[in-house]
PDB file of C-alpha atoms in Angstrom:
ATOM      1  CA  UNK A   1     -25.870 -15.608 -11.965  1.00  0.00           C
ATOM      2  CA  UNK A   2     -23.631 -12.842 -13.841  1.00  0.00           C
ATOM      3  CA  UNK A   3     -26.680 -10.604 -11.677  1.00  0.00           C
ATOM      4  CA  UNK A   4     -25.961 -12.033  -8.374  1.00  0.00           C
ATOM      5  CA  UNK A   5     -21.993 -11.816  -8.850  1.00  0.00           C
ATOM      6  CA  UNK A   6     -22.080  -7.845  -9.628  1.00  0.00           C
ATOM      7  CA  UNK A   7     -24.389  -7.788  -6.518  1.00  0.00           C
ATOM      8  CA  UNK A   8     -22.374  -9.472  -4.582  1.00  0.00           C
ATOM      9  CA  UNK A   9     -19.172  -7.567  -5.664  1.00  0.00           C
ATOM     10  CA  UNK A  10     -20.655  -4.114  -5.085  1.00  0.00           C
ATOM     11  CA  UNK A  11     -21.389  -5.233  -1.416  1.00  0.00           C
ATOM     12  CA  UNK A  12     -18.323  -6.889  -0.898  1.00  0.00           C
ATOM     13  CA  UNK A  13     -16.333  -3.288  -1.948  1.00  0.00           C
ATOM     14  CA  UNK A  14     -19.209  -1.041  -0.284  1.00  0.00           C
ATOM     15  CA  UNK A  15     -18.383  -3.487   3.325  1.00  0.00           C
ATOM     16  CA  UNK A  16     -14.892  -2.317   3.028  1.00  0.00           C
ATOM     17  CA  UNK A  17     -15.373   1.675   3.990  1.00  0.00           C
ATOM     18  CA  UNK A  18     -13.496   2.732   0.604  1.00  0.00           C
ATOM     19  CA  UNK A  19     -15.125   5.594  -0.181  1.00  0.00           C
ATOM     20  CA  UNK A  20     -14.014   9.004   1.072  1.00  0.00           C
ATOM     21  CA  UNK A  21     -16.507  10.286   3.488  1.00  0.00           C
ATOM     22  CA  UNK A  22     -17.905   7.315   5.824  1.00  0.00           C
ATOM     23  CA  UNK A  23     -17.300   6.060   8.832  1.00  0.00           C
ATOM     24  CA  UNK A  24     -15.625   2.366   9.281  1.00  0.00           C
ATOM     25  CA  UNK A  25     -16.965  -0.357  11.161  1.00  0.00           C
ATOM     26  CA  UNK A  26     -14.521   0.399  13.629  1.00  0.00           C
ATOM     27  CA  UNK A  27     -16.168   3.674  14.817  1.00  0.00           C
ATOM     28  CA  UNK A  28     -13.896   6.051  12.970  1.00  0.00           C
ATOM     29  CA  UNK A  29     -14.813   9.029  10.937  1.00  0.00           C
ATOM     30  CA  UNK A  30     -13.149   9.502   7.915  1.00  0.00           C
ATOM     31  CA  UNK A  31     -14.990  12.793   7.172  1.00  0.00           C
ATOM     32  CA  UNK A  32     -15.159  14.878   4.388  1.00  0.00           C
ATOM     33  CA  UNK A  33     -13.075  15.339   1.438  1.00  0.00           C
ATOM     34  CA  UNK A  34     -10.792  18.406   1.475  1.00  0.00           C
ATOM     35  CA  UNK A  35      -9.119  19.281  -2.127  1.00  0.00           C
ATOM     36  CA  UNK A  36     -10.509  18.449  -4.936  1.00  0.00           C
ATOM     37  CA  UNK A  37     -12.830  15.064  -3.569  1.00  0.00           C
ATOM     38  CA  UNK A  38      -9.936  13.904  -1.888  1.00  0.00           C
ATOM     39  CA  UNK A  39      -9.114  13.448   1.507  1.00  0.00           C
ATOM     40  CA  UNK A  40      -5.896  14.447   2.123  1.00  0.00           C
ATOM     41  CA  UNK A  41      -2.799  13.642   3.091  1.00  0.00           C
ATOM     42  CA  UNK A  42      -3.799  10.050   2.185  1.00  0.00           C
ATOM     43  CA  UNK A  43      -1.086   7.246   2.947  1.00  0.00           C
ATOM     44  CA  UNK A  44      -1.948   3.995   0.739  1.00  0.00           C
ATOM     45  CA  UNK A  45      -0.551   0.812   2.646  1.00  0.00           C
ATOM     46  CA  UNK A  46       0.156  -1.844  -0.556  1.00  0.00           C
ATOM     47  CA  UNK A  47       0.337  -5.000   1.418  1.00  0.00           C
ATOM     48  CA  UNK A  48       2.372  -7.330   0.361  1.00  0.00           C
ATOM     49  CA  UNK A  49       5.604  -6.324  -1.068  1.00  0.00           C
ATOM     50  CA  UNK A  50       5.889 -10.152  -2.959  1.00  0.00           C
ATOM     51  CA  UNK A  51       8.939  -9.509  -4.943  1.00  0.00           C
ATOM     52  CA  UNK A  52       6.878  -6.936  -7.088  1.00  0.00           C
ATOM     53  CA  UNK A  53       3.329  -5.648  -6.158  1.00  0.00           C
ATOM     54  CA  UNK A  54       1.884  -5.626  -9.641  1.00  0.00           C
ATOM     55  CA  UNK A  55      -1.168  -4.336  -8.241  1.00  0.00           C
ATOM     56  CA  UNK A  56      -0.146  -1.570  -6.506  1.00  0.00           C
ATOM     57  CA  UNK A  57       2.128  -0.521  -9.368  1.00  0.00           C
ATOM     58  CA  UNK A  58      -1.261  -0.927 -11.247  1.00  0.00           C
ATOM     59  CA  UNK A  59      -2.776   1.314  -8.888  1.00  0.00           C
ATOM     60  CA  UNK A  60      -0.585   4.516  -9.389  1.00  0.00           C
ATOM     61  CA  UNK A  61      -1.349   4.447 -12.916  1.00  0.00           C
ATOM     62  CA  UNK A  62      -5.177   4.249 -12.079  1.00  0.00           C
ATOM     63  CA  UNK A  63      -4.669   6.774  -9.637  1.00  0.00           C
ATOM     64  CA  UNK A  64      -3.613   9.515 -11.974  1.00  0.00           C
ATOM     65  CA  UNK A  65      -5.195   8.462 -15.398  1.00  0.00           C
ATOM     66  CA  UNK A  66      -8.842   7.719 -14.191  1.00  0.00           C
ATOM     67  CA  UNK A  67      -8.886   8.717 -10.782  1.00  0.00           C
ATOM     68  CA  UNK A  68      -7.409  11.974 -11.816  1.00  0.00           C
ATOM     69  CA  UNK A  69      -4.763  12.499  -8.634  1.00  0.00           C
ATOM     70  CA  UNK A  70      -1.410  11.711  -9.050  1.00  0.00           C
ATOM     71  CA  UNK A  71       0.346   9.358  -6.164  1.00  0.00           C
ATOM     72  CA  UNK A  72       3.957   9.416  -4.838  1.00  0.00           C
ATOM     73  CA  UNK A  73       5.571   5.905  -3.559  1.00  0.00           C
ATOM     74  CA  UNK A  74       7.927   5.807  -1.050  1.00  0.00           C
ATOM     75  CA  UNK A  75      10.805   3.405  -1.780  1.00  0.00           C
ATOM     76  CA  UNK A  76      14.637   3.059  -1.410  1.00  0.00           C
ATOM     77  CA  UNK A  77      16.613   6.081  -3.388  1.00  0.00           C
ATOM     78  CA  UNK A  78      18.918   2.889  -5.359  1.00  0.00           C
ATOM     79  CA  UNK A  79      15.400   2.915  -7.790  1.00  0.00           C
ATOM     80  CA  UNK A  80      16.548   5.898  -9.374  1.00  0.00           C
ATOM     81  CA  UNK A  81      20.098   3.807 -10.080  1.00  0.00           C
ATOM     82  CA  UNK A  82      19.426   0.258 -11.063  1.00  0.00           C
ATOM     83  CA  UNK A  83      18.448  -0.304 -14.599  1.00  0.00           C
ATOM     84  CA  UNK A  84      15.174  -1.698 -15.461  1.00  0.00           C
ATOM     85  CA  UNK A  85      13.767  -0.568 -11.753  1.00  0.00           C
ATOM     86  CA  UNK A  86      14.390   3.191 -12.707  1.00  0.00           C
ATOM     87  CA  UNK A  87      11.838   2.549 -15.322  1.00  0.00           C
ATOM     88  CA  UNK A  88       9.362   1.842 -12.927  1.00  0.00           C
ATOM     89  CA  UNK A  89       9.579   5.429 -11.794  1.00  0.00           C
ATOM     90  CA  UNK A  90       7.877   6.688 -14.628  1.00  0.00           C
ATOM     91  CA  UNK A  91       4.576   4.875 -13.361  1.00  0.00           C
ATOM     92  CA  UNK A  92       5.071   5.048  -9.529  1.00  0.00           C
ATOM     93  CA  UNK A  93       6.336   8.326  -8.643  1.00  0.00           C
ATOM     94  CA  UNK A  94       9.177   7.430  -6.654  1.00  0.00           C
ATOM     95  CA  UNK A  95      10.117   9.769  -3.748  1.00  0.00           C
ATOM     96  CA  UNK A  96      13.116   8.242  -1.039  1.00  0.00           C
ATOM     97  CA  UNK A  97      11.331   6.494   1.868  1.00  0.00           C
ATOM     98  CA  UNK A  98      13.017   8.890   4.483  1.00  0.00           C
ATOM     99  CA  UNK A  99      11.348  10.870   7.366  1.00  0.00           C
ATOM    100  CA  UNK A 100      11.752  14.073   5.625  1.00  0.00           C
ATOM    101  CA  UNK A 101      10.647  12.810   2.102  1.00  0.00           C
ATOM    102  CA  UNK A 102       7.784  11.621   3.084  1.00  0.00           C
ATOM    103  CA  UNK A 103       6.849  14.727   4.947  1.00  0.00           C
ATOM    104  CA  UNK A 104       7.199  16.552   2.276  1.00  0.00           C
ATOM    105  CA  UNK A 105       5.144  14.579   0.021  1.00  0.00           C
ATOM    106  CA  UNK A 106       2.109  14.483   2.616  1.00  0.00           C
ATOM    107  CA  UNK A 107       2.499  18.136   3.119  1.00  0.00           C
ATOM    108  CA  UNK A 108       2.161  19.296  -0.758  1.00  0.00           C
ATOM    109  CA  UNK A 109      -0.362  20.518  -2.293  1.00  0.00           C
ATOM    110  CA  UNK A 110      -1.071  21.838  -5.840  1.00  0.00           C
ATOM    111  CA  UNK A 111      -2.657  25.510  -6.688  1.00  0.00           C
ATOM    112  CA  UNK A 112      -6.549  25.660  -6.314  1.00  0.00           C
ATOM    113  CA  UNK A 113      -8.535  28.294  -7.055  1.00  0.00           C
ATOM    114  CA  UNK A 114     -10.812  30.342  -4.843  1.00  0.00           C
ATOM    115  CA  UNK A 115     -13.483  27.295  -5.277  1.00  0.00           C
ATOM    116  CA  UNK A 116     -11.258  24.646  -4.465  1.00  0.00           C
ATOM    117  CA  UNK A 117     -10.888  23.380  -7.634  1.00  0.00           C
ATOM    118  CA  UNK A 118      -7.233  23.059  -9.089  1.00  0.00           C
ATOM    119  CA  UNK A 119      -5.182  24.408 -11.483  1.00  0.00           C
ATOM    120  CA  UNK A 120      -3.730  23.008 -14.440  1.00  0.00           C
ATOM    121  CA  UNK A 121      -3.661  19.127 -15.543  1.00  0.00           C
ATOM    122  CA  UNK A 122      -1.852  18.360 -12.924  1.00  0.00           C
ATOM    123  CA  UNK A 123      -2.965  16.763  -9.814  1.00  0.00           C
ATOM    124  CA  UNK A 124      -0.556  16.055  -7.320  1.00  0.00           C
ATOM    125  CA  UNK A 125       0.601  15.953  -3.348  1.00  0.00           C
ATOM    126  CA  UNK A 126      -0.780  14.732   0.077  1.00  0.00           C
ATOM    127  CA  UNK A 127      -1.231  10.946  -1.378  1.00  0.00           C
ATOM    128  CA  UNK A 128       1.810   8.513  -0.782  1.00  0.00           C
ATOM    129  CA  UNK A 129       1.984   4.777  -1.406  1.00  0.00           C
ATOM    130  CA  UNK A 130       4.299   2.820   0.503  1.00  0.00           C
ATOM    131  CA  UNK A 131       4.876  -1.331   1.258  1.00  0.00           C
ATOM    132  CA  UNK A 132       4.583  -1.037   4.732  1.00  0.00           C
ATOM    133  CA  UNK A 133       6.486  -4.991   4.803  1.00  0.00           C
ATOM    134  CA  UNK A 134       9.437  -3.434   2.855  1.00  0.00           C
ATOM    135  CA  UNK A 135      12.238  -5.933   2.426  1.00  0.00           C
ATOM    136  CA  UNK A 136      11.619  -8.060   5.050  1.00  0.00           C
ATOM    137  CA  UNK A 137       8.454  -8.492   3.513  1.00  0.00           C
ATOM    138  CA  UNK A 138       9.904  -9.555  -0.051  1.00  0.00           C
ATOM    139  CA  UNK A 139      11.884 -12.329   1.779  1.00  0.00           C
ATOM    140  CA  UNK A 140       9.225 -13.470   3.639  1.00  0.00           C
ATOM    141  CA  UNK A 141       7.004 -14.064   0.618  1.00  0.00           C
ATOM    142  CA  UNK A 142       5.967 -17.540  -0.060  1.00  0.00           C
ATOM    143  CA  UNK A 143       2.984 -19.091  -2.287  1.00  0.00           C
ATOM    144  CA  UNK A 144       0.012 -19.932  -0.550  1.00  0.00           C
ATOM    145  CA  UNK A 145       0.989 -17.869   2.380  1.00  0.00           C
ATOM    146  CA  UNK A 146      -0.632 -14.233   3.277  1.00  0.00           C
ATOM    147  CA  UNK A 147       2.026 -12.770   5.853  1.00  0.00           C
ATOM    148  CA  UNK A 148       2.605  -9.189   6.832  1.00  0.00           C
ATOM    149  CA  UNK A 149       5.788  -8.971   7.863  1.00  0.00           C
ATOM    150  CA  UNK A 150       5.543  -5.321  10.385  1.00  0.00           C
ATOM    151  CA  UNK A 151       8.011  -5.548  13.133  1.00  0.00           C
ATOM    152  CA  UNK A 152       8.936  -3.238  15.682  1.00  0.00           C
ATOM    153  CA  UNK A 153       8.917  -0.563  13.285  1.00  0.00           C
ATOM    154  CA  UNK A 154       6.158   1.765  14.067  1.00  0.00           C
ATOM    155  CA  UNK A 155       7.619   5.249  12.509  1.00  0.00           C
ATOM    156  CA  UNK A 156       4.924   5.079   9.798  1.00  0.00           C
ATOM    157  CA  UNK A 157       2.433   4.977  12.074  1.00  0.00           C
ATOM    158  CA  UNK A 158       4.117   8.046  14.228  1.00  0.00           C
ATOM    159  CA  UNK A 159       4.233  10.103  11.088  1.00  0.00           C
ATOM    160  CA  UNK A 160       0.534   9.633  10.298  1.00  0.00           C
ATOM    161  CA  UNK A 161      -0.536  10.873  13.452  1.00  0.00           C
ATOM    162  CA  UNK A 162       1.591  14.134  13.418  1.00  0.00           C
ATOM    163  CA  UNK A 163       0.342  14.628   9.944  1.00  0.00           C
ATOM    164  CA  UNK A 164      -2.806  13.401  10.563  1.00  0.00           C
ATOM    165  CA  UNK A 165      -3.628  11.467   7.449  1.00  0.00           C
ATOM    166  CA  UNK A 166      -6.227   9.091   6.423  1.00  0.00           C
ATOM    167  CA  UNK A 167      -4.563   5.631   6.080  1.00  0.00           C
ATOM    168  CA  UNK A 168      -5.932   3.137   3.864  1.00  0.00           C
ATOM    169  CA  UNK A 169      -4.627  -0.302   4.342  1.00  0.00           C
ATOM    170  CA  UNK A 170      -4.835  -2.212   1.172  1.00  0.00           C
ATOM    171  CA  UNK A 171      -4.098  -5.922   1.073  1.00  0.00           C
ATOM    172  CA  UNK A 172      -3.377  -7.346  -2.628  1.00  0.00           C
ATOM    173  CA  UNK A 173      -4.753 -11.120  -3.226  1.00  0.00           C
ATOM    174  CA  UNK A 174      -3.014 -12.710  -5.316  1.00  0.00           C
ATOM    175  CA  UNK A 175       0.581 -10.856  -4.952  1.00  0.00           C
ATOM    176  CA  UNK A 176       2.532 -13.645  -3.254  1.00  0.00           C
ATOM    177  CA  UNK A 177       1.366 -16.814  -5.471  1.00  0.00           C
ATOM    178  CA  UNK A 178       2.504 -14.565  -9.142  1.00  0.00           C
ATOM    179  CA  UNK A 179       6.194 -15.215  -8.154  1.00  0.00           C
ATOM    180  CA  UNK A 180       8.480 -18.095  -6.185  1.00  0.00           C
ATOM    181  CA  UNK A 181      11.423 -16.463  -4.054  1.00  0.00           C
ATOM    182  CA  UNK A 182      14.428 -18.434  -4.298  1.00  0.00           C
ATOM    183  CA  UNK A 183      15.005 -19.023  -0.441  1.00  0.00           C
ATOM    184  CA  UNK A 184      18.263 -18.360   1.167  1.00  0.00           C
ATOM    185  CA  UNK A 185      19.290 -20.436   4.180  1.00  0.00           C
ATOM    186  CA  UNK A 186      21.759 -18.541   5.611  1.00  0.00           C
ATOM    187  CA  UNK A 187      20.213 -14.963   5.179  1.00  0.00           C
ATOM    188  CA  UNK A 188      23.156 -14.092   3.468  1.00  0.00           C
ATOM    189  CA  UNK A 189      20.759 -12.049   0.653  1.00  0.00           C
ATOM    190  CA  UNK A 190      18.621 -10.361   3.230  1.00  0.00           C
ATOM    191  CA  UNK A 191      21.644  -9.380   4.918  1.00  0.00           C
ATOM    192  CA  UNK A 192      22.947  -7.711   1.662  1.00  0.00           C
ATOM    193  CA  UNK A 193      20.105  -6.496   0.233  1.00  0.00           C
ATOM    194  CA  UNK A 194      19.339  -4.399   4.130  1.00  0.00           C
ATOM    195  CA  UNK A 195      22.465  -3.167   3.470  1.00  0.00           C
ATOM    196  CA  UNK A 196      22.133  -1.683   0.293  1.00  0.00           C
ATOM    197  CA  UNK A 197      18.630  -0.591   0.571  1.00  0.00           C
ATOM    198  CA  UNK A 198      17.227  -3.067  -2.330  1.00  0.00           C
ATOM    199  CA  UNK A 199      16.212  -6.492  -2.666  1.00  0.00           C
ATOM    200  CA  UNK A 200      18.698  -9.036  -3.920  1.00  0.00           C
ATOM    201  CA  UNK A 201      16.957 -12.269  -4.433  1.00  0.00           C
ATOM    202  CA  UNK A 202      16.368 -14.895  -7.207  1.00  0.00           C
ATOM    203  CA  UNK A 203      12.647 -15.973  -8.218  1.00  0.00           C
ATOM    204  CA  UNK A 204      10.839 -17.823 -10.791  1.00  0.00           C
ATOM    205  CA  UNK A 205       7.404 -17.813 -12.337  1.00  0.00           C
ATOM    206  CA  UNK A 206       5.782 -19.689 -15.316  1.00  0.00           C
ATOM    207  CA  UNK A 207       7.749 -22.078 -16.873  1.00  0.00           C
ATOM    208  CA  UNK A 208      11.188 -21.613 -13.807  1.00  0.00           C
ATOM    209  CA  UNK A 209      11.679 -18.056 -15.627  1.00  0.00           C
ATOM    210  CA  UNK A 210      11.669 -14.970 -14.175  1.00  0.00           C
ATOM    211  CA  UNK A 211       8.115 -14.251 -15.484  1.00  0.00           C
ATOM    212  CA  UNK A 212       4.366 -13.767 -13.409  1.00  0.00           C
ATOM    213  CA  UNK A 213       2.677 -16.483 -13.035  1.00  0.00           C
ATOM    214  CA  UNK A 214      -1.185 -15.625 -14.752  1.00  0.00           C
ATOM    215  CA  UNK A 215      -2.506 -14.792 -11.268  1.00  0.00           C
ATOM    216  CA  UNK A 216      -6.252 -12.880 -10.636  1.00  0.00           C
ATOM    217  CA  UNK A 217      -5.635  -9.527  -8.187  1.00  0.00           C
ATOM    218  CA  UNK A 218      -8.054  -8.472  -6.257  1.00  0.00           C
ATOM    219  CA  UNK A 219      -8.028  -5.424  -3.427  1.00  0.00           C
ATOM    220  CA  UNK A 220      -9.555  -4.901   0.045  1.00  0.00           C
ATOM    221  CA  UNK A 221      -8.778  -1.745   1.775  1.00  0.00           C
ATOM    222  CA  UNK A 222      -9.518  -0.837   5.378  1.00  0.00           C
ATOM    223  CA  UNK A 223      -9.610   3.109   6.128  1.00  0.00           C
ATOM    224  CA  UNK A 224      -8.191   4.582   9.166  1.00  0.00           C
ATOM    225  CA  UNK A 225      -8.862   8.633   9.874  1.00  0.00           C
ATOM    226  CA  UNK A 226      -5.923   9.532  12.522  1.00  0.00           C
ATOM    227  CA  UNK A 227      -6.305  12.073  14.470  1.00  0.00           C
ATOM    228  CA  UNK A 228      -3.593  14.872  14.564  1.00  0.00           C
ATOM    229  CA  UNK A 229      -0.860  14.312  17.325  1.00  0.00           C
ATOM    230  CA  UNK A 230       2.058  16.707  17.358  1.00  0.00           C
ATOM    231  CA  UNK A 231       4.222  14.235  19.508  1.00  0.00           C
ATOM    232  CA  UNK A 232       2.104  11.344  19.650  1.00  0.00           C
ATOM    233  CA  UNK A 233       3.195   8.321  22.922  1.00  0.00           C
ATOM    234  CA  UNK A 234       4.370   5.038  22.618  1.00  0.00           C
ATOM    235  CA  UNK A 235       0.915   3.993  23.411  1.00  0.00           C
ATOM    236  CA  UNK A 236      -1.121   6.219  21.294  1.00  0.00           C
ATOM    237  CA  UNK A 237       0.919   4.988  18.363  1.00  0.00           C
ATOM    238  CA  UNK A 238       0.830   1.321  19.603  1.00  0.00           C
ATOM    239  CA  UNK A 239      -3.082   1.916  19.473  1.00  0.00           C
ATOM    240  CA  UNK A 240      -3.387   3.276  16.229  1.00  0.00           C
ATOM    241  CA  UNK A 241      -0.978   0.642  14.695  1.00  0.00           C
ATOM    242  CA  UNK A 242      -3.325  -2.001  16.155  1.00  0.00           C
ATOM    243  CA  UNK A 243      -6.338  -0.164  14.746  1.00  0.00           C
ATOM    244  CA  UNK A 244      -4.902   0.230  11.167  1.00  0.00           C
ATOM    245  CA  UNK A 245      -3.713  -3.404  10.880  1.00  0.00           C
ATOM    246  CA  UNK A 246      -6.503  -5.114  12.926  1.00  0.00           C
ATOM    247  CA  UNK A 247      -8.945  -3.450  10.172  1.00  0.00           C
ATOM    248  CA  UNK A 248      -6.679  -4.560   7.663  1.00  0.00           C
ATOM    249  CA  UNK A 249      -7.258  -8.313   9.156  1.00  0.00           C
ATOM    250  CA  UNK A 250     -11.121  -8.010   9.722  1.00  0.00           C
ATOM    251  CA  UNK A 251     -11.544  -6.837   6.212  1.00  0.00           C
ATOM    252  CA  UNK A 252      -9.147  -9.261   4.791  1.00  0.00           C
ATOM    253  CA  UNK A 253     -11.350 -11.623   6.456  1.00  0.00           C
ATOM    254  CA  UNK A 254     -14.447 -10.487   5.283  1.00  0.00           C
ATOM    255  CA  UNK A 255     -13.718 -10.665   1.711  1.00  0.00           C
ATOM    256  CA  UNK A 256     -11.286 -13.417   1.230  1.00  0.00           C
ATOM    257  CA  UNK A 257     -14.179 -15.444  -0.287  1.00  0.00           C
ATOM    258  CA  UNK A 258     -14.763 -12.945  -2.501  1.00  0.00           C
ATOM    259  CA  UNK A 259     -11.496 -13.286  -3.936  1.00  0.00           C
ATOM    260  CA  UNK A 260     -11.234 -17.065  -4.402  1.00  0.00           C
ATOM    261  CA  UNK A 261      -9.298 -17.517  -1.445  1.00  0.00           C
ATOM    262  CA  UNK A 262     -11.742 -19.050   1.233  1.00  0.00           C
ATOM    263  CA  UNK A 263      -9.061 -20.735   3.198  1.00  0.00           C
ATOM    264  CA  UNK A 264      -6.200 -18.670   3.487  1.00  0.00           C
ATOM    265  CA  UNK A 265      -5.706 -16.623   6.636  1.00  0.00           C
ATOM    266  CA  UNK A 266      -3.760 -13.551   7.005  1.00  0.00           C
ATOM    267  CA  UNK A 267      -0.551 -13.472   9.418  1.00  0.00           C
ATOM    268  CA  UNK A 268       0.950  -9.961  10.589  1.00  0.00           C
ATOM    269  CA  UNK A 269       3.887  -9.812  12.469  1.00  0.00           C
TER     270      UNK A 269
END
């Protein structure tokens, strides 16, 4: 049985289009790696925000200490401020969420040398994490439910054209059931914590204190290759939204069972 699990597994991760290099179910070619075995710029969608995304957090560590490539997160500049969260910083990379910043990030690159190896430990640039559900998305959060909170918002999407990154949308199982949001009826909170960049919000885990409930996490991911757009329409970035975010759903889909959650079905709005 242990046989047909790992065999199971391995197709369940090789149906999801990972790996650098293939081509999704959706027609689209990722291509070839271009520094170093990765494809770059890279933009990692860790969906949901929950209150906190262990496994995403997980991730960046994974990222630079086995994959070997170090990742930059996008999040609100009040990280660097707030005690206990500027701790964090030291395992996700923080760089402000802004226009600019993120620019920037996808736009670095470390030295390589004339075989396109690179130089020094170091690995770094091109590959940015973000929650794509932000705030919104922390408020929204609820046990048992798998919502993707988007909007209107569709800058993201905009910036990944003119950059033309690979996007991989990653969707977390397991994220929103670890913690309870204490829900406020009035929206006073969310109001507050839009305000200030940073959420403000009580929650609860094992035993009504502010501790993770012992939750499995398990990742899907859903690869998008955009193609580069200098000043990309409304409608081309409408269609690539829908193309990054309906894989998202179909791969969701295809795995749930995978991850022990047979039932559940995954709302983005």
């Amino acid at each position: 049985s242990n046989c047909l699990l790992k065999e199971v597994g391995t197709r369940a991760v090789q149906d999801s289009g990972v790996f650098f290099g293939e081509t999704n179910k959706a027609g689209n070619d990722i291509g070839e790696s271009n520094h170093d075995g990765i494809n770059l710029p890279l933009v990692c969608l860790a969906c949901p925000h929950g209150v906190f995304n262990y496994g995403a957090i997980i991730w960046c560590a994974i990222s630079q200490w086995f994959v070997g490539w170090e990742q930059y997160t996008a999040a609100a500049s009040v990280i660097h401020h707030v005690p206990g969260l500027r701790c964090m910083n030291q395992l996700v990379w923080a760089e402000d969420a802004g226009r600019k910043s993120i620019q920037k990030v996808l736009r670095k690159r470390c030295e390589i040398n004339a075989e396109g190896k690179h130089n020094g430990k170091r690995k770094y640039g091109g590959m940015l994490g973000i929650v794509p559900d932000g705030i919104l998305g922390a408020f929204r959060c609820r046990g048992g439910v798998d919502e993707l909170a988007i909007g209107p918002r569709r800058g993201l999407m905009r910036l990944c054209m003119e950059e033309g990154a690979t996007v991989l949308a990653a969707w977390f199982f397991g994220t929103t059931d670890m913690l309870t949001v204490v829900q406020d009826p009035f929206g006073i909170m969310e109001y507050a914590s839009r305000k200030m960049q940073a959420g403000m919000m009580g929650f609860y885990g094992r035993w009504g204190l502010p501790v993770p409930r012992r939750i499995p996490v398990s990742l899907c991911v859903a690869p998008y290759k955009c193609d580069k757009v200098n000043n990309p329409t409304k409608e081309e970035v409408e269609k690539v939204h829908a193309a990054v975010y309906g894989g998202l759903r179909r791969v969701y889909d295809e795995q749930k069972i995978y991850a022990g959650y047979p039932d559940r079905t995954l709302h983005i709005s």
